[in-house]
mmCIF file of C-alpha atoms in Angstrom:
data_model
loop_
_atom_site.group_PDB
_atom_site.id
_atom_site.type_symbol
_atom_site.label_atom_id
_atom_site.label_comp_id
_atom_site.label_asym_id
_atom_site.label_seq_id
_atom_site.Cartn_x
_atom_site.Cartn_y
_atom_site.Cartn_z
ATOM 1 C CA MET A 834 -0.078 -0.146 -0.024
ATOM 2 C CA LYS A 835 1.400 3.282 -1.042
ATOM 3 C CA GLY A 836 2.635 5.744 1.851
ATOM 4 C CA ASN A 837 3.112 2.932 4.178
ATOM 5 C CA ALA A 838 6.222 1.081 4.750
ATOM 6 C CA SER A 839 5.950 -2.573 6.162
ATOM 7 C CA PRO A 840 7.617 -3.218 9.340
ATOM 8 C CA ALA A 841 10.291 -5.372 7.684
ATOM 9 C CA GLY A 842 10.967 -2.431 5.145
ATOM 10 C CA GLY A 843 11.396 0.207 7.963
ATOM 11 C CA SER A 844 13.663 -2.022 9.916
ATOM 12 C CA ALA A 845 15.945 -2.626 6.955
ATOM 13 C CA LEU A 846 16.277 1.140 6.317
ATOM 14 C CA PHE A 847 16.965 1.779 10.099
ATOM 15 C CA VAL A 848 19.881 -0.689 9.893
ATOM 16 C CA PHE A 849 21.072 0.766 6.675
ATOM 17 C CA PHE A 850 21.234 4.257 7.885
ATOM 18 C CA THR A 851 22.723 3.309 11.160
ATOM 19 C CA GLN A 852 25.504 1.440 9.274
ATOM 20 C CA LEU A 853 25.985 4.337 7.203
ATOM 21 C CA ARG A 854 26.333 6.717 10.219
ATOM 22 C CA LEU A 855 28.793 4.172 11.819
ATOM 23 C CA PHE A 856 30.816 4.081 8.526
ATOM 24 C CA LEU A 857 30.938 8.220 8.361
ATOM 25 C CA LEU A 858 32.107 8.218 11.918
ATOM 26 C CA ARG A 859 34.854 5.751 11.221
ATOM 27 C CA LEU A 860 36.106 7.785 8.404
ATOM 28 C CA THR A 861 36.127 11.089 10.556
ATOM 29 C CA VAL A 862 38.206 9.316 13.231
ATOM 30 C CA LEU A 863 40.505 8.065 10.596
ATOM 31 C CA GLY A 864 40.901 11.567 9.216
ATOM 32 C CA ALA A 865 41.851 13.020 12.578
ATOM 33 C CA LEU A 866 44.452 10.341 13.296
ATOM 34 C CA LEU A 867 46.062 10.637 9.943
ATOM 35 C CA GLY A 868 45.329 14.291 8.988
ATOM 36 C CA ALA A 869 48.849 15.460 10.101
ATOM 37 C CA GLY A 870 50.595 13.495 7.521
ATOM 38 C CA GLY A 871 47.988 13.752 4.837
ATOM 39 C CA MET A 872 46.428 10.841 2.947
ATOM 40 C CA ALA A 873 48.294 7.445 3.238
ATOM 41 C CA SER A 874 49.774 5.980 0.179
ATOM 42 C CA PRO A 875 48.316 2.453 -0.896
ATOM 43 C CA VAL A 876 51.907 1.076 0.301
ATOM 44 C CA GLN A 877 51.467 2.586 4.050
ATOM 45 C CA ALA A 878 47.963 2.221 4.391
ATOM 46 C CA GLN A 879 47.223 -0.418 7.092
ATOM 47 C CA PRO A 880 44.485 -2.937 6.977
ATOM 48 C CA ALA A 881 41.123 -2.035 7.998
ATOM 49 C CA ASP A 882 41.025 -4.151 10.993
ATOM 50 C CA ALA A 883 44.390 -2.502 12.328
ATOM 51 C CA ASP A 884 42.861 0.923 11.903
ATOM 52 C CA SER A 885 39.774 0.186 13.610
ATOM 53 C CA MET A 886 42.161 -1.343 16.584
ATOM 54 C CA GLN A 887 44.143 1.982 16.657
ATOM 55 C CA ILE A 888 41.035 3.940 16.699
ATOM 56 C CA ARG A 889 39.659 1.768 19.818
ATOM 57 C CA ARG A 890 42.747 1.873 21.409
ATOM 58 C CA PHE A 891 43.300 5.764 21.057
ATOM 59 C CA GLN A 892 39.665 6.316 22.351
ATOM 60 C CA LEU A 893 40.326 4.003 25.229
ATOM 61 C CA ALA A 894 43.567 6.025 26.007
ATOM 62 C CA ASP A 895 41.560 9.240 25.996
ATOM 63 C CA SER A 896 39.003 7.747 28.381
ATOM 64 C CA TYR A 897 41.842 7.034 30.525
ATOM 65 C CA LEU A 898 43.235 10.377 30.483
ATOM 66 C CA ARG A 899 39.834 11.878 31.562
ATOM 67 C CA ALA A 900 39.412 9.329 34.301
ATOM 68 C CA GLY A 901 42.762 10.307 35.921
ATOM 69 C CA GLN A 902 44.256 7.014 35.057
ATOM 70 C CA THR A 903 47.423 8.522 33.507
ATOM 71 C CA ASP A 904 49.741 5.635 33.622
ATOM 72 C CA ARG A 905 47.281 3.358 31.750
ATOM 73 C CA ALA A 906 46.672 6.009 29.263
ATOM 74 C CA ILE A 907 50.399 6.594 28.525
ATOM 75 C CA SER A 908 51.104 2.817 28.252
ATOM 76 C CA LEU A 909 48.635 2.715 25.411
ATOM 77 C CA LEU A 910 49.654 5.980 23.704
ATOM 78 C CA GLU A 911 53.407 5.104 23.717
ATOM 79 C CA ASP A 912 52.245 1.850 21.738
ATOM 80 C CA LEU A 913 50.312 3.764 19.275
ATOM 81 C CA TYR A 914 53.151 6.146 18.772
ATOM 82 C CA ALA A 915 55.799 3.439 18.357
ATOM 83 C CA ASP A 916 53.334 1.890 15.739
ATOM 84 C CA SER A 917 52.850 5.255 13.871
ATOM 85 C CA PRO A 918 55.079 7.913 14.732
ATOM 86 C CA SER A 919 53.726 10.028 11.918
ATOM 87 C CA THR A 920 50.177 10.414 13.274
ATOM 88 C CA TYR A 921 49.876 13.652 15.126
ATOM 89 C CA ALA A 922 47.031 12.838 16.993
ATOM 90 C CA PHE A 923 49.153 10.021 18.909
ATOM 91 C CA TYR A 924 52.149 12.549 19.175
ATOM 92 C CA SER A 925 49.886 15.303 20.715
ATOM 93 C CA LYS A 926 47.929 13.032 23.023
ATOM 94 C CA LEU A 927 51.052 11.452 24.587
ATOM 95 C CA LYS A 928 52.929 14.714 25.006
ATOM 96 C CA GLU A 929 49.803 16.179 26.958
ATOM 97 C CA ALA A 930 49.766 13.089 29.034
ATOM 98 C CA TYR A 931 53.597 13.236 30.024
ATOM 99 C CA GLU A 932 53.047 16.849 30.824
ATOM 100 C CA SER A 933 50.003 16.233 32.758
ATOM 101 C CA VAL A 934 52.291 14.254 35.262
ATOM 102 C CA LYS A 935 55.344 16.429 34.968
ATOM 103 C CA ARG A 936 57.114 13.947 33.071
ATOM 104 C CA TYR A 937 58.991 16.644 31.118
ATOM 105 C CA ASP A 938 62.087 14.793 29.984
ATOM 106 C CA ASP A 939 59.958 12.213 28.298
ATOM 107 C CA ALA A 940 58.023 14.928 26.791
ATOM 108 C CA ILE A 941 61.066 16.647 25.539
ATOM 109 C CA ALA A 942 62.380 13.464 24.078
ATOM 110 C CA LEU A 943 59.110 13.160 22.143
ATOM 111 C CA VAL A 944 59.460 16.591 20.682
ATOM 112 C CA GLU A 945 63.093 15.681 19.689
ATOM 113 C CA ASP A 946 62.006 13.064 18.021
ATOM 114 C CA ARG A 947 59.683 14.861 16.121
ATOM 115 C CA LEU A 948 62.524 17.625 15.603
ATOM 116 C CA ALA A 949 64.692 14.934 14.049
ATOM 117 C CA GLN A 950 62.060 14.742 11.139
ATOM 118 C CA ASN A 951 61.428 18.731 10.754
ATOM 119 C CA ARG A 952 63.029 21.544 12.560
ATOM 120 C CA THR A 953 60.530 24.200 12.782
ATOM 121 C CA ALA A 954 60.126 27.309 14.820
ATOM 122 C CA VAL A 955 56.885 26.003 16.543
ATOM 123 C CA ARG A 956 58.446 22.628 17.737
ATOM 124 C CA ILE A 957 61.686 24.264 18.853
ATOM 125 C CA SER A 958 59.441 26.865 20.981
ATOM 126 C CA GLU A 959 57.605 23.885 22.103
ATOM 127 C CA LYS A 960 60.514 22.112 23.335
ATOM 128 C CA ALA A 961 61.762 25.398 25.085
ATOM 129 C CA ARG A 962 58.517 25.618 26.924
ATOM 130 C CA LEU A 963 58.752 22.027 28.096
ATOM 131 C CA ILE A 964 62.409 22.925 29.375
ATOM 132 C CA TYR A 965 60.926 26.010 31.084
ATOM 133 C CA LEU A 966 58.469 23.992 32.956
ATOM 134 C CA SER A 967 61.115 21.469 33.855
ATOM 135 C CA GLY A 968 63.006 24.518 35.830
ATOM 136 C CA ASP A 969 65.919 25.106 33.540
ATOM 137 C CA GLU A 970 65.247 28.636 32.579
ATOM 138 C CA GLU A 971 68.673 29.288 31.015
ATOM 139 C CA ALA A 972 68.441 26.444 28.769
ATOM 140 C CA ALA A 973 64.915 27.162 27.804
ATOM 141 C CA PHE A 974 65.726 30.834 26.775
ATOM 142 C CA THR A 975 68.781 29.421 24.872
ATOM 143 C CA THR A 976 66.325 27.013 22.749
ATOM 144 C CA TRP A 977 63.800 29.849 22.214
ATOM 145 C CA ASP A 978 66.864 31.741 20.681
ATOM 146 C CA GLU A 979 67.247 28.592 18.345
ATOM 147 C CA ALA A 980 63.479 29.021 17.275
ATOM 148 C CA LEU A 981 64.122 32.574 16.373
ATOM 149 C CA ALA A 982 67.061 31.543 14.272
ATOM 150 C CA THR A 983 65.153 29.288 12.183
ATOM 151 C CA ALA A 984 63.570 31.728 10.239
ATOM 152 C CA PRO A 985 64.573 35.393 11.519
ATOM 153 C CA ASP A 986 63.105 37.243 8.563
ATOM 154 C CA GLN A 987 59.483 36.020 8.944
ATOM 155 C CA ALA A 988 57.422 37.958 11.494
ATOM 156 C CA THR A 989 55.483 34.585 12.126
ATOM 157 C CA THR A 990 58.789 33.340 14.026
ATOM 158 C CA TYR A 991 58.596 36.116 16.503
ATOM 159 C CA ARG A 992 55.001 35.917 17.290
ATOM 160 C CA ILE A 993 55.252 32.122 17.936
ATOM 161 C CA VAL A 994 58.242 32.670 20.479
ATOM 162 C CA TYR A 995 56.351 35.917 21.857
ATOM 163 C CA GLN A 996 53.185 33.687 22.395
ATOM 164 C CA ALA A 997 55.187 30.850 24.104
ATOM 165 C CA LEU A 998 56.744 33.479 26.608
ATOM 166 C CA VAL A 999 53.512 35.134 27.365
ATOM 167 C CA ASP A 1000 52.098 31.648 28.020
ATOM 168 C CA ALA A 1001 55.090 31.300 30.435
ATOM 169 C CA ARG A 1002 54.339 34.734 31.901
ATOM 170 C CA ARG A 1003 57.777 36.031 31.025
ATOM 171 C CA PHE A 1004 56.426 39.342 29.783
ATOM 172 C CA GLU A 1005 59.617 41.224 29.751
ATOM 173 C CA ARG A 1006 61.646 38.555 27.502
ATOM 174 C CA ALA A 1007 58.327 38.606 25.242
ATOM 175 C CA ILE A 1008 59.030 42.504 24.778
ATOM 176 C CA GLU A 1009 62.704 41.865 24.179
ATOM 177 C CA VAL A 1010 61.753 39.290 21.425
ATOM 178 C CA LEU A 1011 59.126 41.605 19.607
ATOM 179 C CA GLN A 1012 61.667 44.620 19.767
ATOM 180 C CA ARG A 1013 64.274 42.271 18.218
ATOM 181 C CA GLY A 1014 61.904 41.215 15.498
ATOM 182 C CA ARG A 1015 61.125 44.919 14.587
ATOM 183 C CA GLU A 1016 64.942 45.748 14.438
ATOM 184 C CA GLN A 1017 65.603 42.179 12.311
ATOM 185 C CA LEU A 1018 62.449 42.938 9.916
ATOM 186 C CA SER A 1019 63.160 46.727 9.932
ATOM 187 C CA ARG A 1020 59.870 47.389 10.659
ATOM 188 C CA PRO A 1021 59.299 49.732 13.679
ATOM 189 C CA ASP A 1022 55.593 49.559 13.450
ATOM 190 C CA GLU A 1023 55.486 45.787 13.634
ATOM 191 C CA PHE A 1024 53.704 44.131 16.730
ATOM 192 C CA ARG A 1025 52.502 47.423 18.104
ATOM 193 C CA ILE A 1026 49.203 45.847 19.660
ATOM 194 C CA GLN A 1027 51.306 43.091 21.155
ATOM 195 C CA VAL A 1028 53.891 45.446 22.674
ATOM 196 C CA ALA A 1029 51.431 47.662 23.782
ATOM 197 C CA TYR A 1030 49.657 45.106 25.792
ATOM 198 C CA LEU A 1031 52.914 43.568 27.239
ATOM 199 C CA TYR A 1032 53.855 47.130 28.296
ATOM 200 C CA SER A 1033 50.482 47.563 30.152
ATOM 201 C CA LEU A 1034 51.033 44.205 31.785
ATOM 202 C CA THR A 1035 54.247 45.181 33.294
ATOM 203 C CA GLY A 1036 53.152 48.560 34.500
ATOM 204 C CA GLN A 1037 55.037 50.340 31.635
ATOM 205 C CA HIS A 1038 51.953 52.545 30.887
ATOM 206 C CA ALA A 1039 53.784 55.543 29.378
ATOM 207 C CA SER A 1040 55.465 53.275 26.892
ATOM 208 C CA ALA A 1041 52.002 51.524 26.205
ATOM 209 C CA ILE A 1042 50.405 54.453 25.548
ATOM 210 C CA ASP A 1043 53.130 55.627 23.081
ATOM 211 C CA GLU A 1044 52.215 52.486 21.192
ATOM 212 C CA TYR A 1045 48.522 53.197 21.324
ATOM 213 C CA LEU A 1046 49.034 56.516 19.805
ATOM 214 C CA SER A 1047 50.951 55.266 17.068
ATOM 215 C CA LEU A 1048 48.057 53.034 16.199
ATOM 216 C CA LEU A 1049 45.908 55.997 16.147
ATOM 217 C CA ALA A 1050 48.323 58.076 14.226
ATOM 218 C CA ASP A 1051 47.834 55.463 11.411
ATOM 219 C CA SER A 1052 44.125 55.086 11.651
ATOM 220 C CA GLU A 1053 41.268 57.050 13.620
ATOM 221 C CA ARG A 1054 39.021 54.014 13.226
ATOM 222 C CA ARG A 1055 41.200 52.231 15.700
ATOM 223 C CA LEU A 1056 40.039 54.641 18.802
ATOM 224 C CA GLY A 1057 37.578 52.007 20.034
ATOM 225 C CA PHE A 1058 39.952 49.370 19.978
ATOM 226 C CA VAL A 1059 42.643 51.369 21.843
ATOM 227 C CA ARG A 1060 39.962 52.493 24.266
ATOM 228 C CA SER A 1061 38.961 48.792 25.015
ATOM 229 C CA ARG A 1062 42.529 48.020 25.619
ATOM 230 C CA LEU A 1063 43.278 50.865 27.846
ATOM 231 C CA ASN A 1064 40.102 50.252 29.843
ATOM 232 C CA THR A 1065 41.527 46.858 31.175
ATOM 233 C CA PHE A 1066 44.311 48.438 32.683
ATOM 234 C CA ILE A 1067 43.400 52.252 33.366
ATOM 235 C CA GLN A 1068 42.716 51.812 37.122
ATOM 236 C CA GLN A 1069 46.130 50.216 37.627
ATOM 237 C CA ASP A 1070 48.441 52.124 39.584
ATOM 238 C CA ASP A 1071 49.388 55.487 37.894
ATOM 239 C CA ALA A 1072 47.951 54.066 34.327
ATOM 240 C CA LEU A 1073 45.484 56.880 34.012
ATOM 241 C CA THR A 1074 47.930 59.819 34.939
ATOM 242 C CA ALA A 1075 50.547 58.534 32.424
ATOM 243 C CA SER A 1076 48.115 57.826 29.756
ATOM 244 C CA ILE A 1077 46.608 61.363 30.126
ATOM 245 C CA GLU A 1078 50.128 62.951 30.087
ATOM 246 C CA GLY A 1079 51.059 60.826 27.142
ATOM 247 C CA VAL A 1080 48.059 61.951 25.281
ATOM 248 C CA GLU A 1081 48.135 65.635 26.263
ATOM 249 C CA ALA A 1082 51.836 65.605 24.679
ATOM 250 C CA ALA A 1083 50.405 64.029 21.468
ATOM 251 C CA VAL A 1084 47.609 66.640 21.176
ATOM 252 C CA ARG A 1085 50.125 69.514 21.676
ATOM 253 C CA ALA A 1086 52.456 68.035 19.004
ATOM 254 C CA ALA A 1087 49.615 67.101 16.498
ATOM 255 C CA PRO A 1088 46.602 69.332 17.423
ATOM 256 C CA MET A 1089 44.554 68.372 14.283
ATOM 257 C CA ASN A 1090 44.603 64.663 15.155
ATOM 258 C CA LEU A 1091 40.982 64.369 16.420
ATOM 259 C CA ALA A 1092 41.579 60.721 17.294
ATOM 260 C CA TYR A 1093 44.000 62.041 19.911
ATOM 261 C CA ARG A 1094 41.555 64.491 21.189
ATOM 262 C CA GLU A 1095 38.771 61.938 21.391
ATOM 263 C CA LEU A 1096 40.963 59.633 23.497
ATOM 264 C CA LEU A 1097 42.082 62.435 25.881
ATOM 265 C CA ALA A 1098 38.464 63.665 26.401
ATOM 266 C CA TRP A 1099 37.567 59.990 27.149
ATOM 267 C CA LEU A 1100 40.846 59.875 29.727
ATOM 268 C CA TYR A 1101 39.421 62.885 31.400
ATOM 269 C CA MET A 1102 35.958 61.591 31.972
ATOM 270 C CA GLU A 1103 37.534 58.356 33.289
ATOM 271 C CA SER A 1104 39.519 60.592 35.806
ATOM 272 C CA GLU A 1105 36.484 62.494 36.567
ATOM 273 C CA ASP A 1106 37.871 65.591 35.448
ATOM 274 C CA TYR A 1107 34.829 67.127 33.655
ATOM 275 C CA ARG A 1108 36.174 70.459 33.259
ATOM 276 C CA ALA A 1109 38.792 69.510 31.220
ATOM 277 C CA ALA A 1110 36.725 66.990 29.370
ATOM 278 C CA PHE A 1111 34.573 69.909 28.445
ATOM 279 C CA ASP A 1112 37.354 71.805 26.921
ATOM 280 C CA VAL A 1113 38.343 68.962 24.688
ATOM 281 C CA TYR A 1114 34.933 68.166 23.661
ATOM 282 C CA ARG A 1115 33.970 71.845 22.801
ATOM 283 C CA ALA A 1116 37.120 71.803 20.506
ATOM 284 C CA ILE A 1117 36.101 68.725 18.893
ATOM 285 C CA ASP A 1118 32.846 69.791 18.381
ATOM 286 C CA ARG A 1119 34.115 72.939 16.616
ATOM 287 C CA LEU A 1120 36.616 70.970 14.506
ATOM 288 C CA ARG A 1121 34.236 68.302 13.411
ATOM 289 C CA GLN A 1122 31.412 70.937 12.776
ATOM 290 C CA GLU A 1123 28.967 69.082 14.743
ATOM 291 C CA ASN A 1124 26.746 72.164 15.610
ATOM 292 C CA GLY A 1125 26.523 71.181 19.316
ATOM 293 C CA ARG A 1126 25.785 67.520 18.922
ATOM 294 C CA ARG A 1127 29.055 66.411 20.765
ATOM 295 C CA LEU A 1128 28.314 69.073 23.385
ATOM 296 C CA LEU A 1129 24.739 67.747 23.955
ATOM 297 C CA GLY A 1130 26.256 64.255 24.563
ATOM 298 C CA PHE A 1131 28.946 65.544 26.935
ATOM 299 C CA ALA A 1132 26.278 67.865 28.947
ATOM 300 C CA ARG A 1133 24.397 64.703 29.624
ATOM 301 C CA GLN A 1134 27.187 62.479 30.467
ATOM 302 C CA ALA A 1135 28.335 65.237 33.065
ATOM 303 C CA ALA A 1136 24.821 65.709 34.666
ATOM 304 C CA ASP A 1137 24.485 61.887 34.809
ATOM 305 C CA ALA A 1138 27.848 62.080 37.013
ATOM 306 C CA GLU A 1139 26.484 64.923 39.014
ATOM 307 C CA ALA A 1140 28.976 67.210 37.660
ATOM 308 C CA TYR A 1141 26.021 69.747 37.150
ATOM 309 C CA ASP A 1142 28.301 72.896 37.100
ATOM 310 C CA VAL A 1143 30.118 71.580 34.064
ATOM 311 C CA ALA A 1144 26.946 70.247 32.281
ATOM 312 C CA LEU A 1145 25.330 73.753 32.817
ATOM 313 C CA ASP A 1146 28.255 75.403 31.054
ATOM 314 C CA ALA A 1147 28.116 72.812 28.183
ATOM 315 C CA TYR A 1148 24.359 73.672 27.806
ATOM 316 C CA ASP A 1149 24.729 77.472 27.722
ATOM 317 C CA GLU A 1150 27.658 76.959 25.360
ATOM 318 C CA LEU A 1151 25.640 74.960 23.018
ATOM 319 C CA LEU A 1152 22.214 77.218 23.232
ATOM 320 C CA THR A 1153 24.521 80.302 22.974
ATOM 321 C CA ARG A 1154 26.546 79.183 20.072
ATOM 322 C CA TYR A 1155 24.326 77.063 18.140
ATOM 323 C CA PRO A 1156 20.758 78.417 18.886
ATOM 324 C CA ASP A 1157 19.085 77.245 15.429
ATOM 325 C CA ALA A 1158 21.025 73.798 15.492
ATOM 326 C CA PRO A 1159 18.984 70.579 15.079
ATOM 327 C CA VAL A 1160 20.058 69.681 18.679
ATOM 328 C CA ALA A 1161 18.938 73.078 20.271
ATOM 329 C CA PRO A 1162 15.285 71.746 21.312
ATOM 330 C CA GLU A 1163 16.735 68.625 22.761
ATOM 331 C CA ALA A 1164 19.223 70.602 24.791
ATOM 332 C CA GLN A 1165 16.713 73.161 26.134
ATOM 333 C CA HIS A 1166 14.452 70.357 27.046
ATOM 334 C CA SER A 1167 17.565 68.344 28.648
ATOM 335 C CA LEU A 1168 18.753 71.608 30.370
ATOM 336 C CA GLY A 1169 15.153 71.674 32.274
ATOM 337 C CA ASP A 1170 15.562 68.257 33.253
ATOM 338 C CA MET A 1171 19.112 68.529 34.541
ATOM 339 C CA HIS A 1172 17.831 71.698 36.741
ATOM 340 C CA ARG A 1173 15.129 69.465 38.345
ATOM 341 C CA ARG A 1174 17.598 66.747 39.303
ATOM 342 C CA TRP A 1175 20.073 69.223 40.509
ATOM 343 C CA ALA A 1176 17.425 70.571 42.830
ATOM 344 C CA GLU A 1177 16.501 67.186 44.107
ATOM 345 C CA THR A 1178 20.136 66.041 44.713
ATOM 346 C CA THR A 1179 20.748 68.995 46.689
ATOM 347 C CA GLY A 1180 17.499 68.610 48.747
ATOM 348 C CA GLU A 1181 16.421 72.132 47.396
ATOM 349 C CA ARG A 1182 12.887 73.258 48.737
ATOM 350 C CA VAL A 1183 10.656 76.031 47.715
ATOM 351 C CA PHE A 1184 9.134 76.323 51.168
ATOM 352 C CA ASP A 1185 10.644 76.399 54.694
ATOM 353 C CA ASP A 1186 9.252 74.473 57.916
ATOM 354 C CA ARG A 1187 6.987 77.385 58.433
ATOM 355 C CA GLY A 1188 5.618 77.454 55.053
ATOM 356 C CA HIS A 1189 7.445 80.460 54.034
ATOM 357 C CA ARG A 1190 8.668 80.900 50.505
ATOM 358 C CA VAL A 1191 12.523 80.603 50.131
ATOM 359 C CA ALA A 1192 15.094 80.619 47.294
ATOM 360 C CA ALA A 1193 14.662 77.574 44.965
ATOM 361 C CA PRO A 1194 17.201 78.543 42.202
ATOM 362 C CA HIS A 1195 17.412 75.103 40.413
ATOM 363 C CA TYR A 1196 13.658 74.563 40.498
ATOM 364 C CA GLU A 1197 13.024 77.931 39.197
ATOM 365 C CA ALA A 1198 15.598 77.378 36.282
ATOM 366 C CA ALA A 1199 13.874 74.288 35.507
ATOM 367 C CA ALA A 1200 10.507 75.861 35.239
ATOM 368 C CA GLU A 1201 12.101 78.735 33.061
ATOM 369 C CA ALA A 1202 13.951 76.271 30.848
ATOM 370 C CA TYR A 1203 10.667 74.229 30.306
ATOM 371 C CA ARG A 1204 8.742 77.568 29.546
ATOM 372 C CA THR A 1205 11.604 78.356 26.947
ATOM 373 C CA TYR A 1206 11.048 75.290 25.344
ATOM 374 C CA LEU A 1207 7.414 75.755 25.112
ATOM 375 C CA GLN A 1208 7.706 79.176 23.511
ATOM 376 C CA GLN A 1209 10.448 78.359 21.104
ATOM 377 C CA TYR A 1210 9.355 75.022 19.857
ATOM 378 C CA PRO A 1211 5.610 74.528 20.035
ATOM 379 C CA ASN A 1212 5.440 72.244 16.957
ATOM 380 C CA ARG A 1213 7.954 69.642 18.350
ATOM 381 C CA ASP A 1214 6.946 66.165 19.341
ATOM 382 C CA ALA A 1215 8.256 66.561 22.740
ATOM 383 C CA TYR A 1216 5.915 69.699 23.478
ATOM 384 C CA PRO A 1217 3.198 67.815 25.573
ATOM 385 C CA VAL A 1218 6.009 65.701 27.563
ATOM 386 C CA VAL A 1219 7.665 69.254 28.473
ATOM 387 C CA LEU A 1220 4.326 70.881 29.162
ATOM 388 C CA ARG A 1221 3.282 67.999 31.523
ATOM 389 C CA LYS A 1222 6.704 68.368 33.262
ATOM 390 C CA LEU A 1223 6.190 71.843 33.750
ATOM 391 C CA GLY A 1224 2.594 71.195 35.212
ATOM 392 C CA ARG A 1225 3.938 68.701 37.659
ATOM 393 C CA LEU A 1226 6.316 71.220 38.886
ATOM 394 C CA GLN A 1227 3.742 73.621 39.374
ATOM 395 C CA GLN A 1228 1.830 71.057 41.161
ATOM 396 C CA ASP A 1229 4.351 69.228 43.293
ATOM 397 C CA VAL A 1230 6.957 71.945 43.765
ATOM 398 C CA PHE A 1231 5.525 75.361 43.664
ATOM 399 C CA LEU A 1232 1.842 74.245 44.614
ATOM 400 C CA ARG A 1233 0.602 76.605 42.202
ATOM 401 C CA LEU A 1234 -2.492 74.460 41.739
ATOM 402 C CA HIS A 1235 -4.197 76.760 39.304
ATOM 403 C CA GLU A 1236 -1.316 76.931 36.839
ATOM 404 C CA ALA A 1237 -0.737 73.343 37.078
ATOM 405 C CA GLU A 1238 -4.309 72.418 36.468
ATOM 406 C CA SER A 1239 -4.294 74.576 33.294
ATOM 407 C CA ALA A 1240 -0.905 73.068 32.038
ATOM 408 C CA LEU A 1241 -2.174 69.490 32.541
ATOM 409 C CA ARG A 1242 -5.562 70.142 31.119
ATOM 410 C CA GLU A 1243 -3.934 71.451 28.253
ATOM 411 C CA VAL A 1244 -2.005 68.095 27.543
ATOM 412 C CA VAL A 1245 -5.121 65.946 27.939
ATOM 413 C CA THR A 1246 -7.140 68.266 25.634
ATOM 414 C CA ARG A 1247 -4.759 68.932 22.950
ATOM 415 C CA TYR A 1248 -2.764 65.638 22.808
ATOM 416 C CA PRO A 1249 -5.459 62.937 24.223
ATOM 417 C CA GLU A 1250 -3.675 60.275 22.444
ATOM 418 C CA SER A 1251 -0.225 60.841 23.896
ATOM 419 C CA GLU A 1252 1.605 59.032 26.808
ATOM 420 C CA ALA A 1253 1.927 62.526 28.317
ATOM 421 C CA ALA A 1254 -1.760 62.970 28.416
ATOM 422 C CA ASP A 1255 -2.257 59.615 30.136
ATOM 423 C CA GLU A 1256 0.483 60.644 32.696
ATOM 424 C CA ALA A 1257 -1.376 64.030 32.918
ATOM 425 C CA ARG A 1258 -4.785 62.628 33.670
ATOM 426 C CA TYR A 1259 -3.236 60.557 36.411
#
């Protein structure tokens, strides 16, 4: 019957696909075992049964390692490696097993066996690492020098040894290797990211910022990357001070490099020197011809950090210099919000304990900023929001209930579908 397989047919299909999956799995494992040496020739190929046996023994050794039965794993792996020394999987797993039980001499001998076949910087560097772990630092450094000598005209050689030294936490020696590479290759701009990172790790923050500034000299687009790297170390010891001093010098030397100014402004913000940051952002806004956009962003950041006096100067600068800029309405609105928060932060009051009216400069400034917005930008989308905020100030702070009712009623009447109207009704 069409569309319905018989139980026998379904069972046969199941068996077929199961055998197919097992065959594909076997091919995958064989590929991993023989991958380092490429495809075996017909003369070198072992019988299928021997291959299967090797796979099972290798899997058993791996399970012994995971179970902590290292001696049993090593015994199996030594036999596998003896049978097939060209199989990278056997070599790598045996070296890992030796290292896990600190049998460094055996691991070194294993690497030397591979070196007899092919001397590469990677293998010599690996031998050096094992010698270092065994406790013979002098011999390790000599061996790393041998690795560098294998191909001194290739940047990759220095990267290999650098990475091994970083793994061994020998950061100063790693710097020396990269500096040697720069000289040997006649490329003083090579390895900038790695050298800068190592300088930061070793507390040489002035040298680190010099490297990062060199990156920015080549491309302003690396600014985000540089900030992310510096952010990792910026709180260490004198890192922030050294970084600021270095970037200040760079700005003086290259005043039109805006990436330097951007980095300096960020560093000032990190040090909470908002007054200095304001000066830098004001210059950036002018040089980039942003018409107050950068000033608005800075003013909001400063206000969020409760640096209200500096934020106020930034808002005043923006609204005075760029009164017709696209961001001016937003700045006027934000100015009112800032004054209101400033008053709340300082505990400002409009009436004293006896109910007498007292000076409340920031609440008054907030109300005035909102009124100015409503007068100058009656057709803006934020108009009902600002009107509601003014109404709430009149109601909750100044207790001018008639003015509050008038403002809130206008919001509900003129903008009945707005979120501001819902809040005004409440």
